[in-house]
Coordinates of C-alpha atoms in Angstrom, one line a residue:
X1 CA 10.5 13.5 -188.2
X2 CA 13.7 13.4 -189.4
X3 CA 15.2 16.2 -187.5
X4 CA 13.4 14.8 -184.4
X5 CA 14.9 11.9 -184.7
X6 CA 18.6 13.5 -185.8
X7 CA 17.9 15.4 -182.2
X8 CA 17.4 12.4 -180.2
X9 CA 19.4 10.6 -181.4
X10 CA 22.4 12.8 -180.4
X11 CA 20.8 13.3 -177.2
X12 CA 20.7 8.9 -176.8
X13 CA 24.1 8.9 -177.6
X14 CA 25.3 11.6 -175.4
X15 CA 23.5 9.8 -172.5
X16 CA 24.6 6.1 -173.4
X17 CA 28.2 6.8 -174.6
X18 CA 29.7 7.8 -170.8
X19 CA 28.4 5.0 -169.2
X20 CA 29.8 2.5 -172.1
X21 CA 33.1 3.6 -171.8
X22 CA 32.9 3.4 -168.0
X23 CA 32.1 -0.3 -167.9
X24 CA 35.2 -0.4 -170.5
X25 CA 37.1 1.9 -168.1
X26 CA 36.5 -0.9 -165.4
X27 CA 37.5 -3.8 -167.9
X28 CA 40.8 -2.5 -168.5
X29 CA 41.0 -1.9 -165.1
X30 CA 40.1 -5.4 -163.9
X31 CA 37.5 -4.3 -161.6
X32 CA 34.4 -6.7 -161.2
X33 CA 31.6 -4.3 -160.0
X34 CA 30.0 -6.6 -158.4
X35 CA 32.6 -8.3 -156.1
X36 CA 32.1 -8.9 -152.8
X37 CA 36.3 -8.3 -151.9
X38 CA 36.9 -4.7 -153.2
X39 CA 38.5 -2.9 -150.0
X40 CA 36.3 0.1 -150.1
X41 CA 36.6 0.5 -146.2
X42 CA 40.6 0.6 -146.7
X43 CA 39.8 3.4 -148.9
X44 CA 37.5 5.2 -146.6
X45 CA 40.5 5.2 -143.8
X46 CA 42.9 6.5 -146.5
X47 CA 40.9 8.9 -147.7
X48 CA 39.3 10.3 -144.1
X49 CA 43.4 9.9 -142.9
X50 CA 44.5 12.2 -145.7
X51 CA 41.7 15.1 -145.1
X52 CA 42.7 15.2 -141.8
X53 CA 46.4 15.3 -142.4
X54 CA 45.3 18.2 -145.0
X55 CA 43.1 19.8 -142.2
X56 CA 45.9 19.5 -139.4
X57 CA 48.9 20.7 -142.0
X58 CA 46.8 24.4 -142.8
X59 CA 46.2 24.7 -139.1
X60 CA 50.0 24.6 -138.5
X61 CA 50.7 26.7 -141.4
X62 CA 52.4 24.2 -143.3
X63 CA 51.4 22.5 -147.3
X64 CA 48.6 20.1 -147.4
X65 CA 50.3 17.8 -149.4
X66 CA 52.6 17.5 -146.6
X67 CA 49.8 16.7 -144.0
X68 CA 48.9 14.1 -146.5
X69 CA 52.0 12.1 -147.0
X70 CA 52.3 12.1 -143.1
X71 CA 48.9 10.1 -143.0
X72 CA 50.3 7.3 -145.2
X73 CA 53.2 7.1 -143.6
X74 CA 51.3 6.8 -140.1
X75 CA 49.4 4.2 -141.7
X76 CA 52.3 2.0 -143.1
X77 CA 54.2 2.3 -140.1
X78 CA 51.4 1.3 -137.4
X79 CA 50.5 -2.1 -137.0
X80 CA 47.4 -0.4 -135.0
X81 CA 46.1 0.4 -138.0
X82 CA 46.1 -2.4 -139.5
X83 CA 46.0 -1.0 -142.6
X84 CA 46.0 -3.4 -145.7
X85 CA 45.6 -2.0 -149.1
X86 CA 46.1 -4.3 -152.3
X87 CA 49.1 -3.2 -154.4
X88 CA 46.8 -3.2 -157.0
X89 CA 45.0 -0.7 -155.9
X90 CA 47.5 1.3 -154.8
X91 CA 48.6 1.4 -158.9
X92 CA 45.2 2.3 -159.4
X93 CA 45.1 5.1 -157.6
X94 CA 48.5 6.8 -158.5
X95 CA 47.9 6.1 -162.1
X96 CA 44.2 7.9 -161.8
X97 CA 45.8 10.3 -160.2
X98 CA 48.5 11.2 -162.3
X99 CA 45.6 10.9 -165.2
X100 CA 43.8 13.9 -163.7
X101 CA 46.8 16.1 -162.9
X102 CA 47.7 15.7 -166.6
X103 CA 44.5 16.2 -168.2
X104 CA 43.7 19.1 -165.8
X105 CA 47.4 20.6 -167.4
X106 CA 46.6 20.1 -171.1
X107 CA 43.0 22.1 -170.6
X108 CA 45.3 24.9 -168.9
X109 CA 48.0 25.4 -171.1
X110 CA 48.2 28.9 -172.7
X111 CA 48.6 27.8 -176.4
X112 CA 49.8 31.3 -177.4
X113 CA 52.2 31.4 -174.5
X114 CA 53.8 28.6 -175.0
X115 CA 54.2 28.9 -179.1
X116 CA 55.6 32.1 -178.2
X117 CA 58.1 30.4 -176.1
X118 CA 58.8 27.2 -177.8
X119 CA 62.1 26.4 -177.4
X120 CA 62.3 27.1 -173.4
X121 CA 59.4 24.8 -173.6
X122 CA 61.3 21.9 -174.8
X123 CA 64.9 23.3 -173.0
X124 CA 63.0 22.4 -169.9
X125 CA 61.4 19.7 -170.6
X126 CA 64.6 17.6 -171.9
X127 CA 67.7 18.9 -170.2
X128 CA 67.3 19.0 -166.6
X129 CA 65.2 15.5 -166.9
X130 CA 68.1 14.2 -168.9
X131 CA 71.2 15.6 -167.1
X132 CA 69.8 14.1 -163.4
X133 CA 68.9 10.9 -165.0
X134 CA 72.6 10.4 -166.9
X135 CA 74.5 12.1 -163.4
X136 CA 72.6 9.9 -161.3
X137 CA 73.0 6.7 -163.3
X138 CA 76.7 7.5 -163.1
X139 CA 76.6 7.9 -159.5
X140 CA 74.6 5.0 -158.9
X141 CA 77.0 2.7 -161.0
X142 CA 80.1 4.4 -158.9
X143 CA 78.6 4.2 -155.5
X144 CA 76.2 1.0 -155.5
X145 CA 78.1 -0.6 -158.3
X146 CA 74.6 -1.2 -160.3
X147 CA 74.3 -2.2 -163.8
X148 CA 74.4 0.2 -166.2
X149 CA 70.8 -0.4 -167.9
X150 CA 69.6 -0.4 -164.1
X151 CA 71.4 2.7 -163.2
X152 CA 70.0 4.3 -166.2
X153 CA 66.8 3.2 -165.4
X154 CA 66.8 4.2 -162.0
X155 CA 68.3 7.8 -163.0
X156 CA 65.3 7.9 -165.3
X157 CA 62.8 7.4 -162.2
X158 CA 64.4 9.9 -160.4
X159 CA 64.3 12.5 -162.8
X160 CA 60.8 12.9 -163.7
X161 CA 59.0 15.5 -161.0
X162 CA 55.9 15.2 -159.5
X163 CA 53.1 16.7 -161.8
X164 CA 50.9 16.4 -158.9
X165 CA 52.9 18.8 -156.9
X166 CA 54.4 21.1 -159.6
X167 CA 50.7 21.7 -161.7
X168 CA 48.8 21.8 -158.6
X169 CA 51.1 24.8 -157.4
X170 CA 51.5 26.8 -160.9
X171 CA 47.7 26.6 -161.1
X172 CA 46.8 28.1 -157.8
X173 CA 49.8 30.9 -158.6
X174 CA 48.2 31.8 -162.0
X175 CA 44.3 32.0 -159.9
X176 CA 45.8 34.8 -158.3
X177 CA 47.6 36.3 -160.8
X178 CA 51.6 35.9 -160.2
X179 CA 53.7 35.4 -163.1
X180 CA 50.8 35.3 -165.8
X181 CA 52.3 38.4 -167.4
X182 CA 55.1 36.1 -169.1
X183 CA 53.1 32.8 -168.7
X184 CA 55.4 31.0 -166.5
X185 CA 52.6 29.1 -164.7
X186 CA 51.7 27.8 -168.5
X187 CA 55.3 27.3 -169.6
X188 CA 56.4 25.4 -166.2
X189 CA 53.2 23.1 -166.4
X190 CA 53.7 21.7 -169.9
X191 CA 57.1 21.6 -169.3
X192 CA 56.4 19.5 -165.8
X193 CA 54.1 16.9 -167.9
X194 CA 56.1 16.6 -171.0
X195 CA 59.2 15.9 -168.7
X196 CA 57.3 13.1 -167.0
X197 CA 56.5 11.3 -170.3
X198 CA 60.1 11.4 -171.2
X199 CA 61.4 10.1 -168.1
X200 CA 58.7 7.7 -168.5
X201 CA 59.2 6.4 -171.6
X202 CA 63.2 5.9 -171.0
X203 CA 62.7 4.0 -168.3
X204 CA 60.3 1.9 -169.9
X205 CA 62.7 1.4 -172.3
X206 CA 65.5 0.6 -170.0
X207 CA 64.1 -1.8 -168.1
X208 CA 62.3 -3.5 -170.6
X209 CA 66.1 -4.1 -172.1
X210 CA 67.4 -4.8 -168.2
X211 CA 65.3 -7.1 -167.4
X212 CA 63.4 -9.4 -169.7
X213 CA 63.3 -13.4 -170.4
X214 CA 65.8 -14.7 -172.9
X215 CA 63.1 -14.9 -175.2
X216 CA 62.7 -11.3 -175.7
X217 CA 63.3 -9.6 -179.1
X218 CA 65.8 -7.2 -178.7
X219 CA 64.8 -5.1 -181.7
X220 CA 61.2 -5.0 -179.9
X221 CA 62.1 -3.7 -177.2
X222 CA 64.5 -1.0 -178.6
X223 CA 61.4 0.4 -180.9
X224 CA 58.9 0.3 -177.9
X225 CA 59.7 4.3 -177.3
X226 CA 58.8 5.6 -180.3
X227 CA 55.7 3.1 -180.9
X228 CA 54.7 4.4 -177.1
X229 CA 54.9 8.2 -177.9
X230 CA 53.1 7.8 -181.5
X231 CA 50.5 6.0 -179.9
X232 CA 49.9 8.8 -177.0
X233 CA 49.8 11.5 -179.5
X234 CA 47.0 9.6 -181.7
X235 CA 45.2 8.4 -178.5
X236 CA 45.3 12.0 -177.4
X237 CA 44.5 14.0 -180.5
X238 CA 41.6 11.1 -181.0
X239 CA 40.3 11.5 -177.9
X240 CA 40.6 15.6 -178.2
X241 CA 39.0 15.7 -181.3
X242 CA 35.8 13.4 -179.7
X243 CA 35.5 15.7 -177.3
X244 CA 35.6 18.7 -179.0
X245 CA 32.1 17.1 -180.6
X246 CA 29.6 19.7 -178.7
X247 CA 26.6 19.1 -180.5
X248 CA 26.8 15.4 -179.1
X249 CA 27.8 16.3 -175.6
X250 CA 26.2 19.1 -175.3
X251 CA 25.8 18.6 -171.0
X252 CA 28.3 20.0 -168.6
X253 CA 29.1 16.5 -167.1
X254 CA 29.0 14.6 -170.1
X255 CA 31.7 16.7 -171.4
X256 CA 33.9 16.1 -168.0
X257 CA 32.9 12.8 -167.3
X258 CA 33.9 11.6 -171.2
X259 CA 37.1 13.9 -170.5
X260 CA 38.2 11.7 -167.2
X261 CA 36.8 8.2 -168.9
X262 CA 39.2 9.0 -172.2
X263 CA 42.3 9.7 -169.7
X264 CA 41.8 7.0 -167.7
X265 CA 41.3 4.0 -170.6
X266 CA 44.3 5.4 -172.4
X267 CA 46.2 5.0 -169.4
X268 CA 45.3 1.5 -168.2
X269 CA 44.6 0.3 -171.6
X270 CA 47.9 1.0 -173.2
X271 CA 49.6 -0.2 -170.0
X272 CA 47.7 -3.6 -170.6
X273 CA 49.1 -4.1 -174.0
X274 CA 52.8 -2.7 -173.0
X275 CA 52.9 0.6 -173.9
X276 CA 52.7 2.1 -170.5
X277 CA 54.2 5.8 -171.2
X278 CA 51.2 6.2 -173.7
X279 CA 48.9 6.9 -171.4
X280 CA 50.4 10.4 -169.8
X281 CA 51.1 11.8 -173.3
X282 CA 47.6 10.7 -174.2
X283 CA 46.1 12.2 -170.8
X284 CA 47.9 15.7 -171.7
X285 CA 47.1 15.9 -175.7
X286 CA 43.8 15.2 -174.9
X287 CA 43.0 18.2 -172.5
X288 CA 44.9 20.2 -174.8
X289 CA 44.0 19.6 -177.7
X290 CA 39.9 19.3 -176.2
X291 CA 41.0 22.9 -175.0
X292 CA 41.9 24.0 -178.1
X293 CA 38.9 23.2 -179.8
X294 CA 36.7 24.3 -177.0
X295 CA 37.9 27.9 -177.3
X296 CA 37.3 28.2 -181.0
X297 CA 41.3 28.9 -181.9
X298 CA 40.9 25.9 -185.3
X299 CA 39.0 27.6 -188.0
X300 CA 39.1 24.5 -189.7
X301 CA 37.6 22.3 -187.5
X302 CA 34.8 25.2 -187.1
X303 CA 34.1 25.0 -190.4
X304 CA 33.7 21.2 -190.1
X305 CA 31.4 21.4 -187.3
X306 CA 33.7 19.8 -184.8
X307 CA 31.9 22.9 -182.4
X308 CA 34.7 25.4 -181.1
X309 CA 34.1 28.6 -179.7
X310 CA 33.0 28.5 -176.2
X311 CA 35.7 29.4 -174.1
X312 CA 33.3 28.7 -170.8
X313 CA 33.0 24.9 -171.5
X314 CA 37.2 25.2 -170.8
X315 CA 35.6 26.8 -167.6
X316 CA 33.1 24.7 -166.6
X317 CA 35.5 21.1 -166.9
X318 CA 38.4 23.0 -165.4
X319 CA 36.5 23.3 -162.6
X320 CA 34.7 20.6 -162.5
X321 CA 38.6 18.8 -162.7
X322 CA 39.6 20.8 -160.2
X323 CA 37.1 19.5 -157.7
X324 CA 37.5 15.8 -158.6
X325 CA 41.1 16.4 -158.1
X326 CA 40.8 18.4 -154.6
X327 CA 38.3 15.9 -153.2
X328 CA 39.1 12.9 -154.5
X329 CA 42.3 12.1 -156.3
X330 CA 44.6 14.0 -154.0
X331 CA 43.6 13.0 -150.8
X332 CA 43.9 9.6 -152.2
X333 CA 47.3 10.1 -154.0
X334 CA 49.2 11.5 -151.7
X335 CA 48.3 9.4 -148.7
X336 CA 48.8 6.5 -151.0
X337 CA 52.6 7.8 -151.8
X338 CA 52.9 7.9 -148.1
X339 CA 52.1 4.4 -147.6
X340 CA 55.0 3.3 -150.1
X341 CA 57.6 4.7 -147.3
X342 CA 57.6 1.6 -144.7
X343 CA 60.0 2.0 -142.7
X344 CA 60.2 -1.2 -141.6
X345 CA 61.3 -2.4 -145.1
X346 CA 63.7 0.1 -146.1
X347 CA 67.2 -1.1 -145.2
X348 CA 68.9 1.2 -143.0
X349 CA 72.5 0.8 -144.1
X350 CA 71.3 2.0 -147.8
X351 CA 69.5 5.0 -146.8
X352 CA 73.1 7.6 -146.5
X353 CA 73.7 6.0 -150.4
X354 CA 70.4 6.8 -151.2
X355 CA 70.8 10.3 -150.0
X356 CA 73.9 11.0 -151.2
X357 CA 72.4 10.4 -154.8
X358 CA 69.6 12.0 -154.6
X359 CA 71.6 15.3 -153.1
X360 CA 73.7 14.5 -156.0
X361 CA 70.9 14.5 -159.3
X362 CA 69.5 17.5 -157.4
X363 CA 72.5 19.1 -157.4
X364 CA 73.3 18.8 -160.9
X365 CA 69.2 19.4 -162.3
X366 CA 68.9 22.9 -160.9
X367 CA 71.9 24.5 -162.4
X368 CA 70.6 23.2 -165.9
X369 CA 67.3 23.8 -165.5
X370 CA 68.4 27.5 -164.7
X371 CA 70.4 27.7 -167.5
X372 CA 67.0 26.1 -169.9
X373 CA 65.7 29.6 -169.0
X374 CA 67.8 31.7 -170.5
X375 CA 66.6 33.9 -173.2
X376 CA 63.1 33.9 -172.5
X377 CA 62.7 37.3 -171.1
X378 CA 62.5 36.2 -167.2
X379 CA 64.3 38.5 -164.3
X380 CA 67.0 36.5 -162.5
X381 CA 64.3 35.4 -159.7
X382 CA 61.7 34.2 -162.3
X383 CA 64.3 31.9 -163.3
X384 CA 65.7 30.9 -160.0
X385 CA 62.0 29.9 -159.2
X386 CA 61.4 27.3 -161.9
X387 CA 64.0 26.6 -161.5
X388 CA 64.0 25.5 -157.5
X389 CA 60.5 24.5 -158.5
X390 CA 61.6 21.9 -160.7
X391 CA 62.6 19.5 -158.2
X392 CA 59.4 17.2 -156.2
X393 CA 59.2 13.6 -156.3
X394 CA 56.1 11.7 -155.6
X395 CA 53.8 10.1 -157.6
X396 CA 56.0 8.9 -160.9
X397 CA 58.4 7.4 -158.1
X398 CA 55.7 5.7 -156.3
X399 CA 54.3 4.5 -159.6
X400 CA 57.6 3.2 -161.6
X401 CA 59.9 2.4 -158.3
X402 CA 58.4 -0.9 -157.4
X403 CA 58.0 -1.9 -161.2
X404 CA 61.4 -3.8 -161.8
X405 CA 61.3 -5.8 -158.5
X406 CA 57.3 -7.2 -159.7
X407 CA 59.5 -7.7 -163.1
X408 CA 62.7 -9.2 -161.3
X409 CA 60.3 -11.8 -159.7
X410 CA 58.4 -12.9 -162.7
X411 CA 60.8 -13.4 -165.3
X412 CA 63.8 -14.3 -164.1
X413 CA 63.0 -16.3 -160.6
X414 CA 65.0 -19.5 -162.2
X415 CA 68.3 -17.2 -163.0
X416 CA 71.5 -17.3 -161.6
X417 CA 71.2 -13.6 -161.2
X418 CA 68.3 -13.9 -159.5
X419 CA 69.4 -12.6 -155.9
X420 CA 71.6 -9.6 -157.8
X421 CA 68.7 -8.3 -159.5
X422 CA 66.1 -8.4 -156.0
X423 CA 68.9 -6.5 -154.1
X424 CA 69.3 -3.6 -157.1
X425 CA 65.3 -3.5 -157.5
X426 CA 65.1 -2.8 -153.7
X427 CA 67.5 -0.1 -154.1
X428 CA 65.9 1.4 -156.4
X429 CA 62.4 1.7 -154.6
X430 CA 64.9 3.1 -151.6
X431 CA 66.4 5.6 -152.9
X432 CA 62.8 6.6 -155.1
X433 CA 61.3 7.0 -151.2
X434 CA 64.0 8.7 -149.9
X435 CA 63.8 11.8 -153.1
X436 CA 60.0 11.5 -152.1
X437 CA 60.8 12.4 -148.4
X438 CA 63.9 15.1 -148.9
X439 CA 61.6 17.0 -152.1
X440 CA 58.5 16.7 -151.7
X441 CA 57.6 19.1 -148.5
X442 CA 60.5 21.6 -149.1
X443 CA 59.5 21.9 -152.6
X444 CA 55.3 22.5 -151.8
X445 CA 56.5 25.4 -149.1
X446 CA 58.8 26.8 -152.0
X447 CA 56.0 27.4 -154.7
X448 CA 53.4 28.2 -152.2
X449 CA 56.2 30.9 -149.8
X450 CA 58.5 32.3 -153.0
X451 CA 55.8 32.1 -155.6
X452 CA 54.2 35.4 -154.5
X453 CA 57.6 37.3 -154.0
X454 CA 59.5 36.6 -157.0
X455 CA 57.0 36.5 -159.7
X456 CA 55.2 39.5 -161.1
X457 CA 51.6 39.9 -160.0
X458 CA 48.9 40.3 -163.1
X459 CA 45.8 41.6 -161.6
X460 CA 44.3 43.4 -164.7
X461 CA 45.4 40.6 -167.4
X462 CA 43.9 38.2 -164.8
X463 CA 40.6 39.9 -164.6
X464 CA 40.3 40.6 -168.1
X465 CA 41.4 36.8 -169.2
X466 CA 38.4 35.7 -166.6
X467 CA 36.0 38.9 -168.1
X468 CA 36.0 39.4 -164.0
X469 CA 33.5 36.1 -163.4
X470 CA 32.3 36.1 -159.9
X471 CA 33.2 32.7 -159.7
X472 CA 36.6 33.1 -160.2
X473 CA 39.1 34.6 -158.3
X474 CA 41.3 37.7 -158.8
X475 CA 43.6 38.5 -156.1
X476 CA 47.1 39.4 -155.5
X477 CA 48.4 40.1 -151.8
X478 CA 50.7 41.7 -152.7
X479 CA 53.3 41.7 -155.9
X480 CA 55.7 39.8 -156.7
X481 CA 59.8 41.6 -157.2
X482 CA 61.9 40.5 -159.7
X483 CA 65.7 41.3 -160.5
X484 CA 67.3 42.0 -163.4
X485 CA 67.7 39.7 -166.5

């Protein structure tokens, strides 16, 4: 009896607990299930416009992504369409979607790789995010005379890349084998998702200290960074640690369905209490760490019966991420980024500024991020990649860009300053639309054209990592050629 009831009562809780934390998912998020006003049909257009933007882009040999942006921007820019989706839940998507992306990184990172490689790890992850956002704050207070704290923050939005684009490109290189040899797929996506929480959590810091009501505490604000990333990493490692808790979720999609849940409530939940760059580093601990466990590589927590070992659950919920993402988040995403570039609101006499610094933090990120490279054992075209490859905009942009004109307008409306701030907020979503347009296609034919030819193909340490599942796939059409070191 008592093991019977030990049994089910694992079993109850496995089945109750998802859909618990999705009505708590939906609290944090807002959401009344039952109201009558939630724009699903606006959805259904964005979502049918994006798969045929995807559909149209492969037919003309060009990045889906690409195909997808073009359907938002068709949408924003046609009064035909009529299309009116709440800016609410355009945050909602680009936050869920960024949630995914990152947990879908943290289950693929190669621990051993990337101990092995440490300190190009975090070269990567700091300097080139750091050098674009202090050379474009400079050129921003030189060329559109912005405040400092502004310029900073704006250099901070501009210097994060798109996960979205960067992950989603590294993972389909290492399915078919190029540059697995010396883990660069690994290295460049934890590098891609650790640079977006710093960029993140600067510029929350920034503008919290840029823009605030006089009765802001200063002191507050200033230790709102490193309250934010101690309460990722406990959110994530919590969350990991849950997970890795087999003998309770012992079903395929309780395992994913708890994995997304965890992501998205860390996200929206610490963004409801003002710690918005928790979330991300929560998102990625938590699919690392759950990863971790998964595959068996903490003896300790073994011995604790936290349930490690089975590398095929980091299978099964890679895939299973992989199609949520595919079919559901991207679409979505993308086309929702599109919609963000109305051309009809962007000021044309602001658009050659907002080039021009762009062209500018671009010009100085690639050098560095070449330069984080060295010493780690890469030819001279491994390292040109990642470092090319270190350069999309899109969904952090879309996400933070429109953030300190929704601040400008609450808090300081009655100012004298008022007027200043509205015109530097709008220049900061311009020239966060314009890095979207000039990166985000060049960078998606980059990975998917020069990915193949400069990066060493791995066909027999693919097939072996994979024990040669038929559901997977090991190809390589041809190898990749590298230079010299």
């Amino acid at each position: 009896m008592k093991l019977l009831l030990k049994k089910e009562g694992r079993a109850y809780i496995g089945h109750v607990a998802p859909i618990l934390f999705f009505y708590l998912l939906l609290y944090v998020l807002d959401i009344d299930p039952h109201a009558d006003n939630a724009p699903w049909f606006v959805l259904t257009v964005l979502w049918v416009s994006a798969v045929s933007g995807d559909f149209i882009s492969k037919l003309l040999g060009l990045p889906p992504l690409v195909g997808q942006l073009a359907a938002g921007i068709v949408l924003a820019n046609t009064t035909a369409s009529n299309f009116d989706l709440p800016d609410d839940w355009h945050s909602r998507i680009r936050s869920s979607g960024l949630v995914v992306i990152l947990l879908r990184s943290g289950l693929d990172i190669d621990h051993e790789k990337i101990r092995t490689a440490g300190s190009v790890a975090l070269r990567l992850t700091f300097l080139p995010a750091l050098f674009e956002a202090l050379i474009t704050a400079l050129a921003s207070a030189v060329i559109l005379d912005m405040m400092p704290l502004l310029a900073l923050a704006q250099g901070f939005v501009l210097a994060a890349v798109s996960p979205a684009v960067v992950v989603g490109g590294m993972l389909n290189l290492r399915r078919r084998g190029y540059g697995i040899g010396k883990g660069i797929p690994s290295l460049v996506i934890a590098a891609a998702s650790l640079d977006d929480i710093v960029a993140i959590s600067a510029f929350s810091m920034c503008i919290g200290i840029a823009i605030r009501d006089e009765s802001s505490n200063m002191v507050w604000l200033i230790l709102n960074l490193p309250l934010t990333l101690l309460l990722g990493a406990a959110l994530g490692i919590g969350g990991g640690l849950m997970l890795s808790l087999t003998n309770l979720w012992t079903k395929r999609w309780q395992r994913t369905s708890l994995l997304l849940l965890f992501g998205l409530i860390a996200m929206n939940g610490t963004k409801k209490i003002g710690f918005s760059g928790s979330g991300a580093l929560a998102s990625i601990a938590m699919g690392a760490i759950a990863s971790y466990m998964w595959q068996g590589l903490c003896r300790r927590c073994q011995q604790n019966n936290h349930g490690g070992g089975d590398n095929n659950i980091v299978r099964q919920t890679g895939r299973d991420m992989d199609f949520v993402w595919t079919m559901i988040c991207e679409p979505l995403l993308f086309s929702s980024v599109g919609t963000a570039l109305n051309f009809h609101t962007i000021p044309a006499r602001t658009i050659p500024w907002s080039l021009a610094i762009v062209i500018i933090g671009l010009a100085g990120r690639i050098p560095i991020a070449y330069m984080a490279t060295s010493g780690a054992g890469f030819t001279k075209l491994e390292r040109y990649f990642v470092a090319f490859s270190w350069c999309p905009k899109a969904t952090v942009q879309a996400a933070l860009s429109f953030l300190p004109l929704a601040m400008v307008k609450e808090v300081m409306v009655d100012r004298s300053e008022y007027q200043l701030y509205v015109e530097m907020s709008n220049q900061i979503i311009t020239t966060a639309i314009i890095s979207i347009l000039v990166t985000l296609g060049p960078s998606c034919w980059f990975i998917e054209r020069y990915g193949p030819k400069w990066l060493e193909c791995n066909v027999s340490q693919l097939a072996a990592g994979k024990k040669a599942s038929k559901n997977n796939m090991v190809e390589c059409s041809g190898s990749g050629h590298g230079s010299s070191p």
